[in-house]
XYZ file of C-alpha atoms in Angstrom:
301
model
C 0.003 -0.081 -0.227
C 1.058 3.761 -0.886
C -1.377 5.133 1.760
C -1.073 3.568 5.225
C -2.495 5.983 7.430
C -6.342 4.679 8.705
C -9.099 6.671 7.605
C -12.445 5.908 9.128
C -14.161 9.613 10.063
C -13.322 13.248 9.295
C -11.137 13.400 12.726
C -8.628 10.715 11.090
C -8.709 12.838 7.671
C -8.183 16.374 9.669
C -5.223 14.543 11.249
C -3.318 13.457 8.180
C -4.243 15.548 5.206
C -1.274 18.464 5.544
C 1.080 15.215 5.933
C 3.886 15.209 3.680
C 5.254 11.868 5.096
C 2.023 9.845 4.708
C 1.279 11.299 1.246
C 4.605 11.401 -0.495
C 4.258 7.645 -1.844
C 1.080 8.187 -3.145
C 1.899 11.483 -4.832
C 4.980 10.019 -6.085
C 3.072 6.959 -7.784
C 0.479 9.739 -9.294
C 3.493 11.666 -10.984
C 4.649 8.413 -11.934
C 1.666 7.417 -13.654
C 1.057 10.889 -15.426
C 4.714 10.877 -16.908
C 5.520 13.987 -14.863
C 8.681 14.814 -12.574
C 8.407 14.270 -9.245
C 10.181 16.667 -6.602
C 9.734 16.784 -2.792
C 6.166 17.904 -1.833
C 5.597 21.266 0.188
C 2.810 22.284 2.011
C 0.075 24.746 0.974
C -2.496 26.682 2.760
C -4.567 24.002 4.314
C -8.224 23.709 2.938
C -10.548 20.442 2.907
C -8.148 18.251 0.818
C -4.569 17.291 0.862
C -2.937 19.819 -1.249
C 0.716 19.866 -1.904
C 3.019 21.721 -4.175
C 5.483 19.566 -6.256
C 7.937 21.531 -7.784
C 6.443 23.193 -10.899
C 2.864 21.549 -9.994
C 0.258 21.525 -7.531
C -1.235 18.165 -6.581
C -4.774 18.002 -4.753
C -5.895 14.388 -3.635
C -9.360 14.677 -2.660
C -10.407 13.232 0.849
C -11.882 9.523 0.432
C -15.339 8.865 1.188
C -14.409 6.865 4.399
C -13.517 10.473 5.912
C -17.252 11.120 5.947
C -17.184 13.411 2.500
C -17.689 12.254 -0.786
C -15.449 14.095 -2.854
C -16.736 12.737 -6.380
C -18.464 15.675 -7.212
C -15.678 18.116 -5.799
C -13.279 16.231 -8.368
C -15.507 16.554 -11.265
C -16.567 19.668 -10.632
C -13.170 21.150 -10.413
C -11.335 19.356 -13.041
C -14.503 20.563 -15.490
C -14.276 24.013 -14.266
C -10.584 24.488 -14.162
C -10.234 23.492 -17.840
C -13.124 25.476 -18.864
C -11.668 28.676 -17.376
C -8.634 28.453 -19.257
C -10.673 28.459 -22.655
C -12.815 31.473 -21.496
C -9.473 33.401 -20.820
C -9.950 33.638 -17.158
C -6.681 33.579 -15.187
C -6.190 30.412 -13.530
C -3.418 27.514 -13.263
C -3.578 25.298 -16.107
C -5.089 21.529 -15.634
C -2.252 19.332 -16.223
C -3.846 15.948 -15.390
C -6.818 14.437 -13.123
C -7.901 10.796 -12.323
C -7.760 8.405 -9.486
C -6.059 5.646 -7.657
C -7.274 2.652 -6.009
C -4.875 1.980 -3.234
C -6.127 1.603 0.350
C -8.856 4.210 -0.221
C -9.976 5.630 -3.603
C -8.390 9.036 -4.084
C -9.010 11.338 -6.879
C -6.500 13.946 -7.665
C -5.962 16.638 -10.164
C -2.498 18.246 -10.854
C -2.433 21.936 -11.871
C 0.515 24.386 -12.773
C 1.780 26.007 -9.593
C 1.396 29.740 -9.729
C 3.439 31.887 -7.284
C 0.845 34.579 -6.688
C 0.303 36.155 -3.214
C -2.876 35.051 -1.447
C -5.621 38.009 -2.070
C -6.330 38.216 1.790
C -2.949 38.946 2.853
C -2.244 41.262 -0.584
C -4.978 43.192 0.443
C -3.972 44.012 3.986
C -0.828 45.640 2.457
C -2.056 47.357 -0.633
C -2.460 50.964 -1.429
C -5.842 52.301 -2.053
C -4.670 52.606 -5.870
C -3.667 48.941 -5.690
C -7.103 48.148 -4.249
C -8.944 50.210 -6.949
C -7.367 48.446 -9.691
C -7.652 44.721 -8.283
C -11.245 45.255 -7.615
C -11.932 46.894 -11.022
C -10.155 43.559 -12.418
C -11.970 41.133 -10.166
C -15.393 42.629 -11.452
C -14.108 42.331 -15.003
C -13.236 38.621 -14.217
C -16.705 37.773 -12.714
C -18.263 39.133 -16.048
C -16.307 36.555 -17.944
C -16.806 33.946 -15.393
C -20.322 34.234 -14.231
C -22.064 32.974 -17.557
C -24.458 30.266 -18.573
C -22.816 26.811 -18.469
C -25.556 24.301 -18.500
C -24.262 20.789 -18.756
C -20.685 21.662 -17.605
C -21.343 20.323 -14.268
C -24.251 18.469 -12.488
C -26.825 20.600 -10.941
C -27.443 21.340 -7.008
C -30.635 21.735 -5.185
C -29.671 24.714 -3.958
C -32.812 25.391 -2.265
C -32.872 22.097 -0.619
C -29.312 22.137 0.421
C -30.072 25.686 1.770
C -33.404 24.583 4.263
C -31.635 21.396 5.322
C -28.327 22.983 6.017
C -26.833 21.479 9.009
C -24.562 24.412 9.668
C -27.665 26.581 10.572
C -28.145 24.870 13.712
C -25.233 26.990 15.235
C -27.466 30.007 14.703
C -29.963 31.764 16.981
C -33.268 30.155 16.515
C -34.548 33.127 15.249
C -32.140 33.848 12.551
C -32.033 30.514 11.415
C -35.836 30.631 10.917
C -35.648 33.969 8.977
C -32.740 32.512 6.678
C -34.604 29.448 5.539
C -37.738 31.790 4.912
C -35.911 34.199 2.724
C -34.126 31.216 0.747
C -37.385 29.608 0.227
C -38.827 32.994 -1.432
C -35.998 33.212 -3.836
C -36.033 32.526 -7.710
C -33.080 30.304 -7.650
C -33.815 29.249 -11.703
C -31.625 31.840 -13.499
C -28.555 30.075 -12.941
C -24.897 30.824 -14.205
C -21.449 29.100 -13.110
C -20.119 30.685 -10.153
C -16.833 29.623 -8.482
C -18.913 29.429 -4.879
C -15.487 30.167 -2.691
C -14.113 33.435 -3.601
C -12.234 33.897 -0.202
C -8.974 35.470 0.482
C -6.818 31.984 0.090
C -8.803 31.181 -3.391
C -7.627 34.343 -5.064
C -4.036 35.165 -6.034
C -2.677 38.357 -7.036
C -0.150 38.536 -9.519
C 2.827 41.094 -9.939
C 0.305 43.325 -11.743
C -2.029 43.308 -9.173
C -4.622 41.197 -11.032
C -6.547 38.293 -9.684
C -6.079 34.662 -10.428
C -8.598 32.150 -9.206
C -7.670 28.700 -7.886
C -9.543 25.905 -6.314
C -12.868 25.597 -8.284
C -13.976 22.440 -6.186
C -17.301 24.583 -4.833
C -18.012 25.901 -8.177
C -21.696 25.401 -9.050
C -24.589 26.394 -11.046
C -26.383 29.252 -9.229
C -27.799 32.752 -9.528
C -24.716 35.288 -10.163
C -25.409 36.947 -6.713
C -24.530 33.585 -5.108
C -20.660 34.743 -5.497
C -21.099 37.720 -3.229
C -21.399 35.815 -0.207
C -17.838 34.742 0.158
C -16.491 37.935 -1.694
C -18.211 40.554 1.027
C -17.579 38.059 4.174
C -14.357 36.130 3.368
C -12.716 38.028 0.738
C -13.082 41.694 1.958
C -14.016 40.917 5.497
C -16.656 43.627 5.227
C -14.218 46.079 4.905
C -15.644 49.857 4.666
C -12.959 50.677 1.830
C -12.886 47.706 0.155
C -16.790 47.269 -0.030
C -17.145 50.713 -1.385
C -14.815 50.003 -4.199
C -16.577 47.128 -5.185
C -20.391 48.184 -5.234
C -21.358 49.551 -8.528
C -25.077 49.685 -7.695
C -27.074 51.451 -5.153
C -26.245 50.315 -1.703
C -29.517 48.902 -0.688
C -29.576 46.741 -3.486
C -26.523 45.511 -2.964
C -26.948 44.625 0.477
C -30.406 42.745 -0.366
C -28.119 40.724 -2.713
C -25.797 39.800 -0.328
C -28.357 39.029 2.229
C -29.828 36.674 -0.501
C -26.649 34.838 -1.024
C -25.610 34.485 2.758
C -29.129 32.791 2.995
C -28.655 30.380 0.075
C -24.752 29.481 0.220
C -23.950 26.322 1.707
C -21.485 28.283 4.194
C -23.483 31.381 4.905
C -24.011 30.308 8.710
C -20.449 29.781 8.829
C -19.688 33.246 7.480
C -22.065 35.008 9.880
C -20.835 33.364 12.637
C -17.118 34.065 11.770
C -17.895 37.794 11.255
C -19.373 38.133 14.567
C -16.031 36.702 15.940
C -14.024 38.959 14.251
C -16.135 41.914 15.151
C -16.196 41.008 18.808
C -19.629 40.997 18.894
C -22.617 38.503 19.804
C -24.010 36.561 16.982
C -26.615 38.037 14.898
C -30.059 37.248 15.966
C -32.085 38.392 12.978
C -31.497 39.515 9.340
C -32.233 42.998 10.210
C -29.430 43.164 12.132
C -27.122 42.002 9.567
C -28.641 44.385 6.830
C -28.030 47.370 9.097
C -24.418 46.162 9.691
C -23.839 45.746 5.875
C -25.227 49.052 4.964
C -23.195 50.687 7.654
C -19.949 49.244 6.115
C -21.269 50.098 2.514
C -22.805 53.659 3.215
C -21.622 54.927 6.807
């Protein structure tokens, strides 16, 4: 066996997914099969799956089903979306190879080019106002290219069913949870485009010219364009006044309402609200009206 660590649940996976020692034999075999030069693995920013740099490449090995997470959809999404983004002229590391290895567990993998940009979250903390303005203008241009109809590219997701049955909502106050599900049920979710779905400070790199480069498309889905706003506002911009005011290109109230729609439907919307409250050192919101007032204060105040 190439991979000798026992995985029976998510805790097992979370203890090993960054282990260079445990994944090196498996990664070496993947590179051999793909006829690529293998170099020693290096850790990258941790996420859900096992992701390592190997010289000029990045190899992502998806969590096996024994972890409790069925990664097949994520693998299919990322491999398909990564390829089409390159075709559409959207800056993203080029897909080199993808496939699976049946070892002790069935591991899906993708290999992309390594891109040496700076993570946008880190970059924005030190960027000058003019650099921020250029970055956000180019980000908006990128989104216009990305958020286009793509029926048949990836399997559709039951956005409403997922929003109403989302276990992450259980961490929220009852009043907020009820309002979020009621709002999600009222939305028209039929006009869909391709969305990245996870445009956070870690999943956008910034090149030497200050332009955004998209990575990690595993959470891509077909959804209304505004679905993209939740991670952008809460996880990329961290609700910073200066960044939001550069990004908003419509009236503030309309923008905030779309953000509320997005956070109610997004798979990780509940986590975003909890993380926001923790960053701001305030109690968790009890009603959507409180979230609305907070966002309006950042956009307009």
